[in-house]
Amino acid sequence: MDPRQYSQSNSSRNEDSDGEQYTPRTPRRTPMACTFCRGRKLKCDGRPICGNCNRRGLACAYVPVAAQMQQRS
Ligand SMILES: [Zn+2]
Ligand SMILES: [Zn+2]
C-alpha cells in the first residue's frame, strides 16, 4: 500500500490544454441585464453583482440568452 499514489491522481493533467476560456478582461461583452433588472426594467450595469442588486442585497443572476429564447406557447 502506498498512500502517495492515491493522492496524486487528482492533481495532474486536468486543465493545461488548449483554449483559454477564462480571460481576466472581456474585450467585448453583450449588454445584458440581470433577471432582477430585466424584470423591473431597470438599467443594469452588467457587473457580476450589479448596482441594483447590490443595493438591495440580492443575488444577482444572469440568464443566458439561449434560455431566453425558449418561449412557451
Ligand atoms: Zn442588474
Ligand atoms: Zn442584478
Tab-separated table of N, CA and C and ligand atoms in Angstrom:
chain	number	residue	atom	x	y	z
A	1	MET	N	0.829	-1.219	0.000
A	1	MET	CA	0.000	0.000	0.000
A	1	MET	C	0.858	1.262	0.000
A	2	ASP	N	0.576	2.116	-0.887
A	2	ASP	CA	1.326	3.361	-0.930
A	2	ASP	C	0.348	4.536	-0.976
A	3	PRO	N	0.252	5.238	0.095
A	3	PRO	CA	-0.734	6.329	0.154
A	3	PRO	C	-0.403	7.474	-0.786
A	4	ARG	N	0.825	7.619	-1.206
A	4	ARG	CA	1.177	8.723	-2.103
A	4	ARG	C	0.538	8.564	-3.480
A	5	GLN	N	0.497	7.377	-3.922
A	5	GLN	CA	-0.117	7.154	-5.224
A	5	GLN	C	-1.561	7.622	-5.251
A	6	TYR	N	-2.181	7.405	-4.188
A	6	TYR	CA	-3.595	7.728	-4.146
A	6	TYR	C	-3.837	9.228	-4.254
A	7	SER	N	-3.019	10.014	-3.545
A	7	SER	CA	-3.261	11.449	-3.525
A	7	SER	C	-2.796	12.146	-4.791
A	8	GLN	N	-2.032	11.488	-5.610
A	8	GLN	CA	-1.560	12.145	-6.820
A	8	GLN	C	-2.595	12.168	-7.931
A	9	SER	N	-3.521	11.331	-7.869
A	9	SER	CA	-4.378	11.122	-9.020
A	9	SER	C	-5.216	12.345	-9.386
A	10	ASN	N	-5.344	13.248	-8.460
A	10	ASN	CA	-6.251	14.356	-8.715
A	10	ASN	C	-5.593	15.553	-9.374
A	11	SER	N	-4.301	15.688	-9.181
A	11	SER	CA	-3.710	16.991	-9.443
A	11	SER	C	-2.850	17.080	-10.691
A	12	SER	N	-3.054	16.225	-11.626
A	12	SER	CA	-2.259	16.364	-12.833
A	12	SER	C	-3.138	16.324	-14.069
A	13	ARG	N	-2.648	16.957	-15.095
A	13	ARG	CA	-3.257	16.983	-16.413
A	13	ARG	C	-4.769	17.175	-16.399
A	14	ASN	N	-5.177	18.188	-15.756
A	14	ASN	CA	-6.600	18.456	-15.817
A	14	ASN	C	-6.916	19.667	-16.665
A	15	GLU	N	-6.226	20.761	-16.410
A	15	GLU	CA	-6.581	21.972	-17.102
A	15	GLU	C	-5.364	22.695	-17.663
A	16	ASP	N	-4.610	21.997	-18.461
A	16	ASP	CA	-3.475	22.679	-19.073
A	16	ASP	C	-3.441	22.500	-20.590
A	17	SER	N	-4.551	22.220	-21.148
A	17	SER	CA	-4.573	22.027	-22.588
A	17	SER	C	-5.144	23.257	-23.291
A	18	ASP	N	-5.601	23.083	-24.482
A	18	ASP	CA	-5.920	24.221	-25.331
A	18	ASP	C	-7.084	25.071	-24.836
A	19	GLY	N	-7.081	26.316	-25.319
A	19	GLY	CA	-8.240	27.156	-25.092
A	19	GLY	C	-8.240	27.836	-23.745
A	20	GLU	N	-7.940	29.138	-23.769
A	20	GLU	CA	-8.099	29.863	-22.525
A	20	GLU	C	-9.521	30.360	-22.463
A	21	GLN	N	-10.264	29.775	-21.632
A	21	GLN	CA	-11.667	30.179	-21.583
A	21	GLN	C	-11.888	31.306	-20.599
A	22	TYR	N	-10.997	31.429	-19.668
A	22	TYR	CA	-11.175	32.489	-18.689
A	22	TYR	C	-10.211	33.605	-18.975
A	23	THR	N	-10.732	34.725	-19.425
A	23	THR	CA	-9.898	35.885	-19.645
A	23	THR	C	-10.186	36.908	-18.566
A	24	PRO	N	-9.165	37.520	-18.038
A	24	PRO	CA	-9.351	38.489	-16.955
A	24	PRO	C	-10.160	39.693	-17.388
A	25	ARG	N	-9.943	40.116	-18.616
A	25	ARG	CA	-10.767	41.211	-19.116
A	25	ARG	C	-11.530	40.725	-20.331
A	26	THR	N	-12.775	40.961	-20.324
A	26	THR	CA	-13.541	40.611	-21.506
A	26	THR	C	-13.557	41.805	-22.436
A	27	PRO	N	-13.004	41.676	-23.610
A	27	PRO	CA	-12.924	42.781	-24.550
A	27	PRO	C	-14.294	43.218	-25.038
A	28	ARG	N	-15.123	42.270	-25.277
A	28	ARG	CA	-16.474	42.662	-25.677
A	28	ARG	C	-17.473	41.814	-24.922
A	29	ARG	N	-18.457	42.463	-24.453
A	29	ARG	CA	-19.481	41.703	-23.758
A	29	ARG	C	-20.833	42.200	-24.223
A	30	THR	N	-21.720	41.303	-24.265
A	30	THR	CA	-23.043	41.691	-24.686
A	30	THR	C	-23.730	42.423	-23.559
A	31	PRO	N	-24.310	43.548	-23.854
A	31	PRO	CA	-25.044	44.268	-22.834
A	31	PRO	C	-26.244	43.452	-22.388
A	32	MET	N	-26.267	43.207	-21.140
A	32	MET	CA	-27.263	42.277	-20.665
A	32	MET	C	-27.717	42.715	-19.297
A	33	ALA	N	-28.965	42.573	-19.049
A	33	ALA	CA	-29.470	42.913	-17.730
A	33	ALA	C	-29.709	41.639	-16.947
A	34	CYS	N	-29.491	41.747	-15.671
A	34	CYS	CA	-29.738	40.584	-14.836
A	34	CYS	C	-31.254	40.386	-14.709
A	35	THR	N	-31.599	39.279	-14.139
A	35	THR	CA	-33.026	38.941	-14.089
A	35	THR	C	-33.826	39.968	-13.295
A	36	PHE	N	-33.235	40.473	-12.260
A	36	PHE	CA	-33.939	41.453	-11.446
A	36	PHE	C	-34.173	42.738	-12.227
A	37	CYS	N	-33.117	43.247	-12.829
A	37	CYS	CA	-33.234	44.482	-13.586
A	37	CYS	C	-34.158	44.304	-14.777
A	38	ARG	N	-34.096	43.181	-15.362
A	38	ARG	CA	-34.940	42.962	-16.520
A	38	ARG	C	-36.398	42.908	-16.118
A	39	GLY	N	-36.618	42.274	-15.009
A	39	GLY	CA	-37.992	42.184	-14.537
A	39	GLY	C	-38.558	43.534	-14.138
A	40	ARG	N	-37.705	44.387	-13.615
A	40	ARG	CA	-38.160	45.697	-13.163
A	40	ARG	C	-37.872	46.788	-14.166
A	41	LYS	N	-37.309	46.421	-15.263
A	41	LYS	CA	-36.958	47.390	-16.296
A	41	LYS	C	-36.040	48.463	-15.742
A	42	LEU	N	-35.070	48.000	-15.012
A	42	LEU	CA	-34.070	48.916	-14.502
A	42	LEU	C	-32.846	48.864	-15.396
A	43	LYS	N	-32.034	49.848	-15.260
A	43	LYS	CA	-30.811	49.836	-16.035
A	43	LYS	C	-29.749	49.062	-15.279
A	44	CYS	N	-29.324	48.002	-15.892
A	44	CYS	CA	-28.351	47.136	-15.249
A	44	CYS	C	-26.949	47.540	-15.688
A	45	ASP	N	-26.051	47.574	-14.771
A	45	ASP	CA	-24.700	47.956	-15.159
A	45	ASP	C	-23.861	46.772	-15.621
A	46	GLY	N	-24.425	45.609	-15.556
A	46	GLY	CA	-23.771	44.450	-16.149
A	46	GLY	C	-22.653	43.852	-15.319
A	47	ARG	N	-22.521	44.271	-14.112
A	47	ARG	CA	-21.487	43.682	-13.269
A	47	ARG	C	-21.930	42.316	-12.769
A	48	PRO	N	-20.984	41.569	-12.261
A	48	PRO	CA	-21.338	40.259	-11.694
A	48	PRO	C	-22.413	40.388	-10.623
A	49	ILE	N	-22.277	41.398	-9.798
A	49	ILE	CA	-23.409	41.765	-8.947
A	49	ILE	C	-23.686	43.223	-9.257
A	50	CYS	N	-24.768	43.449	-9.924
A	50	CYS	CA	-24.993	44.789	-10.446
A	50	CYS	C	-25.410	45.739	-9.327
A	51	GLY	N	-25.401	47.005	-9.648
A	51	GLY	CA	-25.672	48.017	-8.642
A	51	GLY	C	-27.031	47.874	-7.993
A	52	ASN	N	-28.003	47.564	-8.773
A	52	ASN	CA	-29.353	47.444	-8.222
A	52	ASN	C	-29.470	46.271	-7.260
A	53	CYS	N	-28.914	45.176	-7.649
A	53	CYS	CA	-28.939	44.015	-6.765
A	53	CYS	C	-28.064	44.241	-5.551
A	54	ASN	N	-26.967	44.901	-5.775
A	54	ASN	CA	-26.030	45.126	-4.691
A	54	ASN	C	-26.660	45.999	-3.611
A	55	ARG	N	-27.378	46.991	-4.023
A	55	ARG	CA	-28.044	47.841	-3.047
A	55	ARG	C	-29.066	47.084	-2.231
A	56	ARG	N	-29.766	46.228	-2.918
A	56	ARG	CA	-30.834	45.507	-2.244
A	56	ARG	C	-30.341	44.238	-1.571
A	57	GLY	N	-29.100	43.930	-1.804
A	57	GLY	CA	-28.558	42.719	-1.202
A	57	GLY	C	-29.103	41.465	-1.847
A	58	LEU	N	-29.412	41.569	-3.109
A	58	LEU	CA	-29.946	40.411	-3.811
A	58	LEU	C	-28.841	39.624	-4.474
A	59	ALA	N	-29.140	38.409	-4.769
A	59	ALA	CA	-28.206	37.614	-5.554
A	59	ALA	C	-28.463	37.920	-7.015
A	60	CYS	N	-27.478	38.526	-7.619
A	60	CYS	CA	-27.632	38.936	-9.000
A	60	CYS	C	-27.456	37.726	-9.902
A	61	ALA	N	-28.393	37.535	-10.784
A	61	ALA	CA	-28.323	36.357	-11.643
A	61	ALA	C	-28.565	36.767	-13.081
A	62	TYR	N	-27.794	36.174	-13.948
A	62	TYR	CA	-27.953	36.430	-15.376
A	62	TYR	C	-28.405	35.153	-16.061
A	63	VAL	N	-29.400	35.288	-16.848
A	63	VAL	CA	-29.877	34.137	-17.592
A	63	VAL	C	-29.270	34.174	-18.976
A	64	PRO	N	-28.660	33.102	-19.380
A	64	PRO	CA	-28.073	33.062	-20.711
A	64	PRO	C	-29.103	33.259	-21.802
A	65	VAL	N	-28.613	33.773	-22.907
A	65	VAL	CA	-29.523	34.142	-23.986
A	65	VAL	C	-30.288	32.938	-24.513
A	66	ALA	N	-29.633	31.827	-24.531
A	66	ALA	CA	-30.282	30.628	-25.043
A	66	ALA	C	-31.531	30.283	-24.247
A	67	ALA	N	-31.469	30.567	-22.976
A	67	ALA	CA	-32.623	30.251	-22.137
A	67	ALA	C	-33.745	31.249	-22.352
A	68	GLN	N	-33.351	32.456	-22.758
A	68	GLN	CA	-34.390	33.454	-23.005
A	68	GLN	C	-35.243	33.106	-24.201
A	69	MET	N	-34.602	32.498	-25.171
A	69	MET	CA	-35.286	32.311	-26.435
A	69	MET	C	-36.328	31.218	-26.387
A	70	GLN	N	-36.300	30.475	-25.333
A	70	GLN	CA	-37.341	29.479	-25.218
A	70	GLN	C	-38.645	30.163	-24.812
A	71	GLN	N	-39.574	30.033	-25.662
A	71	GLN	CA	-40.879	30.616	-25.340
A	71	GLN	C	-41.909	29.534	-25.209
A	72	ARG	N	-42.630	29.659	-24.175
A	72	ARG	CA	-43.732	28.699	-24.038
A	72	ARG	C	-44.906	29.166	-24.872
A	73	SER	N	-45.526	28.260	-25.429
A	73	SER	CA	-46.688	28.638	-26.208
A	73	SER	C	-47.937	28.024	-25.614
B	1	ZN	ZN	-28.955	44.239	-12.834
B	2	ZN	ZN	-28.519	42.331	-10.680
